Amino acid sequence: MTIDWRSKGFWLPEAARTPEQFAADPQSIFAGGFTWPLLTVRRAAVEANIATMAAYCRRHGFDFAPHAKTAMAPGLVEAQLRAGAWGMTVATPNQALVMRRLGVARVLIANQVLDPTALRWLAAQSAAGWEVYFQVDSVAGVRAAAEAGGARVLVELGHPGGRTGVRTLDQLEEVARAAADASGVDLAGLTGYEGQLTDQAGVDAYLDLLVEGFERLSRAGLLPDQPLVSAGGSAWFDRVTDRLAVLDSRARLLLRSGASVTHDDGFYRERTPFTRVPEEGPLAAALEIWAQVLSVPEPGLALAGMGKRDAPFDEGLPVPLEVRRTDGSAASSEGLRVTRLNDHHTYLEVADGFVVEPGDLVRFGISHPCTAFDKWRDIPVVDEERRVVDVLHTYF
């Protein structure tokens, strides 16, 4: 992998460098080899988060298949597998293809797959020994998998107003019977996703229904020995480990939480399960965007050179964390608040008496890592002195 003029945030107008060269000769992001805005990943925070989630899953008897769609970065995939992850979760066949090319031995596509082109490829790869699974929530989906040559599938239970997944246990059994009867289709277990539910009572009720669905399919003789049972976004995984624990001796329990690898300073900072069970955590925000103040055109307003092309905004706006003055000194960001983003500008509300000047740098935390990584092709990994020690490449 070569980093050159094509990589946003790196200032290499003529030269090119490899990640190995950055690691061998760490340089500060403030030393002139980078420009603004710049997304960075704090190595210490990522390593701590990976270790925290690996230990959490071990304590609770769950395997971990973190959702790779958060970053689609081989470096983070490899680090999570080294820490003991069972496999990786993805959202699309294209992402599964990336995992296959990276050599990931087990992959769960946490979605429906009905495209015949993708299904034929998945069937061929499965026949060649790759352990890949995807979800089905309809007889049509089972039929498509069988016609393409077969598959390992998990029947999916959803909830009203949610995403995919059957809505009733009768439908769950109907799809499971279709999968069990279909030629070449291997019914490997069942799955669900609780992440769109907004209160603990609703989450617990849904997970209890998933357990009831397991019992129903088990009594009907539709499940294999040690079936997979999978759930777990990044907001309610404590409830998943609590409510599905009753299946511990009868199923392989699989958690899929993906945003935990970098956490954030917004959406998941507020919703992490470790606010409810602090003794089990914590997670640390690993992503930062540095942007320069370009203009202070009127009292109470500053414009930073960062926008929707650079920072996520779908689950909350970026959060100012620190101001770095032009002389290199650090100052509080307490007087700044992001109010909106354009394509390449961030509007900062400046409190009375707070001084921010053109040329200052602002360090921002982000909200929702899943829509931060896809905006950056190459991302510097930094130590706590903000020296670049590695580079992540993303595959979106």
mmCIF file with all atom_site columns, N, CA and C in Angstrom, residues 268-292:
data_model
loop_
_atom_site.group_PDB
_atom_site.id
_atom_site.type_symbol
_atom_site.label_atom_id
_atom_site.label_alt_id
_atom_site.label_comp_id
_atom_site.label_asym_id
_atom_site.label_entity_id
_atom_site.label_seq_id
_atom_site.pdbx_PDB_ins_code
_atom_site.Cartn_x
_atom_site.Cartn_y
_atom_site.Cartn_z
_atom_site.occupancy
_atom_site.B_iso_or_equiv
_atom_site.pdbx_formal_charge
_atom_site.auth_seq_id
_atom_site.auth_comp_id
_atom_site.auth_asym_id
_atom_site.auth_atom_id
_atom_site.pdbx_PDB_model_num
ATOM 1  N N  . TYR A 1 268 ? -22.480 6.843  20.592 1.00 0.00 ? 268 TYR A N  1
ATOM 2  C CA . TYR A 1 268 ? -22.183 5.669  21.407 1.00 0.00 ? 268 TYR A CA 1
ATOM 3  C C  . TYR A 1 268 ? -21.621 6.027  22.777 1.00 0.00 ? 268 TYR A C  1
ATOM 4  N N  . ARG A 1 269 ? -21.026 7.208  22.924 1.00 0.00 ? 269 ARG A N  1
ATOM 5  C CA . ARG A 1 269 ? -20.642 7.640  24.268 1.00 0.00 ? 269 ARG A CA 1
ATOM 6  C C  . ARG A 1 269 ? -21.872 7.706  25.167 1.00 0.00 ? 269 ARG A C  1
ATOM 7  N N  . GLU A 1 270 ? -23.011 8.149  24.591 1.00 0.00 ? 270 GLU A N  1
ATOM 8  C CA . GLU A 1 270 ? -24.234 8.258  25.371 1.00 0.00 ? 270 GLU A CA 1
ATOM 9  C C  . GLU A 1 270 ? -24.944 6.916  25.537 1.00 0.00 ? 270 GLU A C  1
ATOM 10 N N  . ARG A 1 271 ? -24.762 6.025  24.567 1.00 0.00 ? 271 ARG A N  1
ATOM 11 C CA . ARG A 1 271 ? -25.555 4.795  24.550 1.00 0.00 ? 271 ARG A CA 1
ATOM 12 C C  . ARG A 1 271 ? -24.784 3.530  24.892 1.00 0.00 ? 271 ARG A C  1
ATOM 13 N N  . THR A 1 272 ? -23.490 3.622  25.127 1.00 0.00 ? 272 THR A N  1
ATOM 14 C CA . THR A 1 272 ? -22.737 2.409  25.413 1.00 0.00 ? 272 THR A CA 1
ATOM 15 C C  . THR A 1 272 ? -23.310 1.654  26.605 1.00 0.00 ? 272 THR A C  1
ATOM 16 N N  . PRO A 1 273 ? -23.384 0.337  26.537 1.00 0.00 ? 273 PRO A N  1
ATOM 17 C CA . PRO A 1 273 ? -23.851 -0.436 27.690 1.00 0.00 ? 273 PRO A CA 1
ATOM 18 C C  . PRO A 1 273 ? -23.002 -0.232 28.936 1.00 0.00 ? 273 PRO A C  1
ATOM 19 N N  . PHE A 1 274 ? -21.777 0.234  28.769 1.00 0.00 ? 274 PHE A N  1
ATOM 20 C CA . PHE A 1 274 ? -20.924 0.403  29.934 1.00 0.00 ? 274 PHE A CA 1
ATOM 21 C C  . PHE A 1 274 ? -21.341 1.577  30.806 1.00 0.00 ? 274 PHE A C  1
ATOM 22 N N  . THR A 1 275 ? -22.316 2.371  30.357 1.00 0.00 ? 275 THR A N  1
ATOM 23 C CA . THR A 1 275 ? -22.920 3.343  31.270 1.00 0.00 ? 275 THR A CA 1
ATOM 24 C C  . THR A 1 275 ? -23.831 2.630  32.264 1.00 0.00 ? 275 THR A C  1
ATOM 25 N N  . ARG A 1 276 ? -24.387 1.481  31.856 1.00 0.00 ? 276 ARG A N  1
ATOM 26 C CA . ARG A 1 276 ? -25.245 0.695  32.745 1.00 0.00 ? 276 ARG A CA 1
ATOM 27 C C  . ARG A 1 276 ? -24.443 -0.295 33.579 1.00 0.00 ? 276 ARG A C  1
ATOM 28 N N  . VAL A 1 277 ? -23.364 -0.805 32.996 1.00 0.00 ? 277 VAL A N  1
ATOM 29 C CA . VAL A 1 277 ? -22.525 -1.775 33.710 1.00 0.00 ? 277 VAL A CA 1
ATOM 30 C C  . VAL A 1 277 ? -21.076 -1.278 33.669 1.00 0.00 ? 277 VAL A C  1
ATOM 31 N N  . PRO A 1 278 ? -20.775 -0.175 34.371 1.00 0.00 ? 278 PRO A N  1
ATOM 32 C CA . PRO A 1 278 ? -19.442 0.432  34.266 1.00 0.00 ? 278 PRO A CA 1
ATOM 33 C C  . PRO A 1 278 ? -18.314 -0.490 34.698 1.00 0.00 ? 278 PRO A C  1
ATOM 34 N N  . GLU A 1 279 ? -18.614 -1.438 35.557 1.00 0.00 ? 279 GLU A N  1
ATOM 35 C CA . GLU A 1 279 ? -17.573 -2.356 36.007 1.00 0.00 ? 279 GLU A CA 1
ATOM 36 C C  . GLU A 1 279 ? -17.090 -3.279 34.885 1.00 0.00 ? 279 GLU A C  1
ATOM 37 N N  . GLU A 1 280 ? -17.825 -3.361 33.790 1.00 0.00 ? 280 GLU A N  1
ATOM 38 C CA . GLU A 1 280 ? -17.459 -4.234 32.669 1.00 0.00 ? 280 GLU A CA 1
ATOM 39 C C  . GLU A 1 280 ? -16.592 -3.520 31.631 1.00 0.00 ? 280 GLU A C  1
ATOM 40 N N  . GLY A 1 281 ? -16.518 -2.190 31.660 1.00 0.00 ? 281 GLY A N  1
ATOM 41 C CA . GLY A 1 281 ? -15.857 -1.421 30.619 1.00 0.00 ? 281 GLY A CA 1
ATOM 42 C C  . GLY A 1 281 ? -14.566 -0.794 31.111 1.00 0.00 ? 281 GLY A C  1
ATOM 43 N N  . PRO A 1 282 ? -14.236 0.380  30.542 1.00 0.00 ? 282 PRO A N  1
ATOM 44 C CA . PRO A 1 282 ? -15.011 1.189  29.596 1.00 0.00 ? 282 PRO A CA 1
ATOM 45 C C  . PRO A 1 282 ? -14.486 1.041  28.173 1.00 0.00 ? 282 PRO A C  1
ATOM 46 N N  . LEU A 1 283 ? -15.098 1.801  27.256 1.00 0.00 ? 283 LEU A N  1
ATOM 47 C CA . LEU A 1 283 ? -14.563 1.992  25.920 1.00 0.00 ? 283 LEU A CA 1
ATOM 48 C C  . LEU A 1 283 ? -14.060 3.431  25.808 1.00 0.00 ? 283 LEU A C  1
ATOM 49 N N  . ALA A 1 284 ? -13.107 3.646  24.900 1.00 0.00 ? 284 ALA A N  1
ATOM 50 C CA . ALA A 1 284 ? -12.513 4.975  24.729 1.00 0.00 ? 284 ALA A CA 1
ATOM 51 C C  . ALA A 1 284 ? -12.696 5.442  23.294 1.00 0.00 ? 284 ALA A C  1
ATOM 52 N N  . ALA A 1 285 ? -12.997 6.720  23.123 1.00 0.00 ? 285 ALA A N  1
ATOM 53 C CA . ALA A 1 285 ? -13.126 7.289  21.782 1.00 0.00 ? 285 ALA A CA 1
ATOM 54 C C  . ALA A 1 285 ? -11.750 7.337  21.121 1.00 0.00 ? 285 ALA A C  1
ATOM 55 N N  . ALA A 1 286 ? -11.639 6.730  19.935 1.00 0.00 ? 286 ALA A N  1
ATOM 56 C CA . ALA A 1 286 ? -10.347 6.626  19.260 1.00 0.00 ? 286 ALA A CA 1
ATOM 57 C C  . ALA A 1 286 ? -10.222 7.532  18.043 1.00 0.00 ? 286 ALA A C  1
ATOM 58 N N  . LEU A 1 287 ? -11.335 8.060  17.527 1.00 0.00 ? 287 LEU A N  1
ATOM 59 C CA . LEU A 1 287 ? -11.296 8.868  16.306 1.00 0.00 ? 287 LEU A CA 1
ATOM 60 C C  . LEU A 1 287 ? -11.282 10.357 16.646 1.00 0.00 ? 287 LEU A C  1
ATOM 61 N N  . GLU A 1 288 ? -10.401 11.089 15.977 1.00 0.00 ? 288 GLU A N  1
ATOM 62 C CA . GLU A 1 288 ? -10.333 12.541 16.124 1.00 0.00 ? 288 GLU A CA 1
ATOM 63 C C  . GLU A 1 288 ? -10.166 13.167 14.744 1.00 0.00 ? 288 GLU A C  1
ATOM 64 N N  . ILE A 1 289 ? -10.792 14.297 14.536 1.00 0.00 ? 289 ILE A N  1
ATOM 65 C CA . ILE A 1 289 ? -10.559 15.075 13.317 1.00 0.00 ? 289 ILE A CA 1
ATOM 66 C C  . ILE A 1 289 ? -9.985  16.427 13.718 1.00 0.00 ? 289 ILE A C  1
ATOM 67 N N  . TRP A 1 290 ? -8.860  16.742 13.131 1.00 0.00 ? 290 TRP A N  1
ATOM 68 C CA . TRP A 1 290 ? -8.229  18.044 13.334 1.00 0.00 ? 290 TRP A CA 1
ATOM 69 C C  . TRP A 1 290 ? -8.593  18.933 12.153 1.00 0.00 ? 290 TRP A C  1
ATOM 70 N N  . ALA A 1 291 ? -9.108  20.106 12.447 1.00 0.00 ? 291 ALA A N  1
ATOM 71 C CA . ALA A 1 291 ? -9.488  21.053 11.393 1.00 0.00 ? 291 ALA A CA 1
ATOM 72 C C  . ALA A 1 291 ? -9.035  22.446 11.787 1.00 0.00 ? 291 ALA A C  1
ATOM 73 N N  . GLN A 1 292 ? -8.725  23.244 10.776 1.00 0.00 ? 292 GLN A N  1
ATOM 74 C CA . GLN A 1 292 ? -8.203  24.582 11.017 1.00 0.00 ? 292 GLN A CA 1
ATOM 75 C C  . GLN A 1 292 ? -9.300  25.629 10.956 1.00 0.00 ? 292 GLN A C  1
#
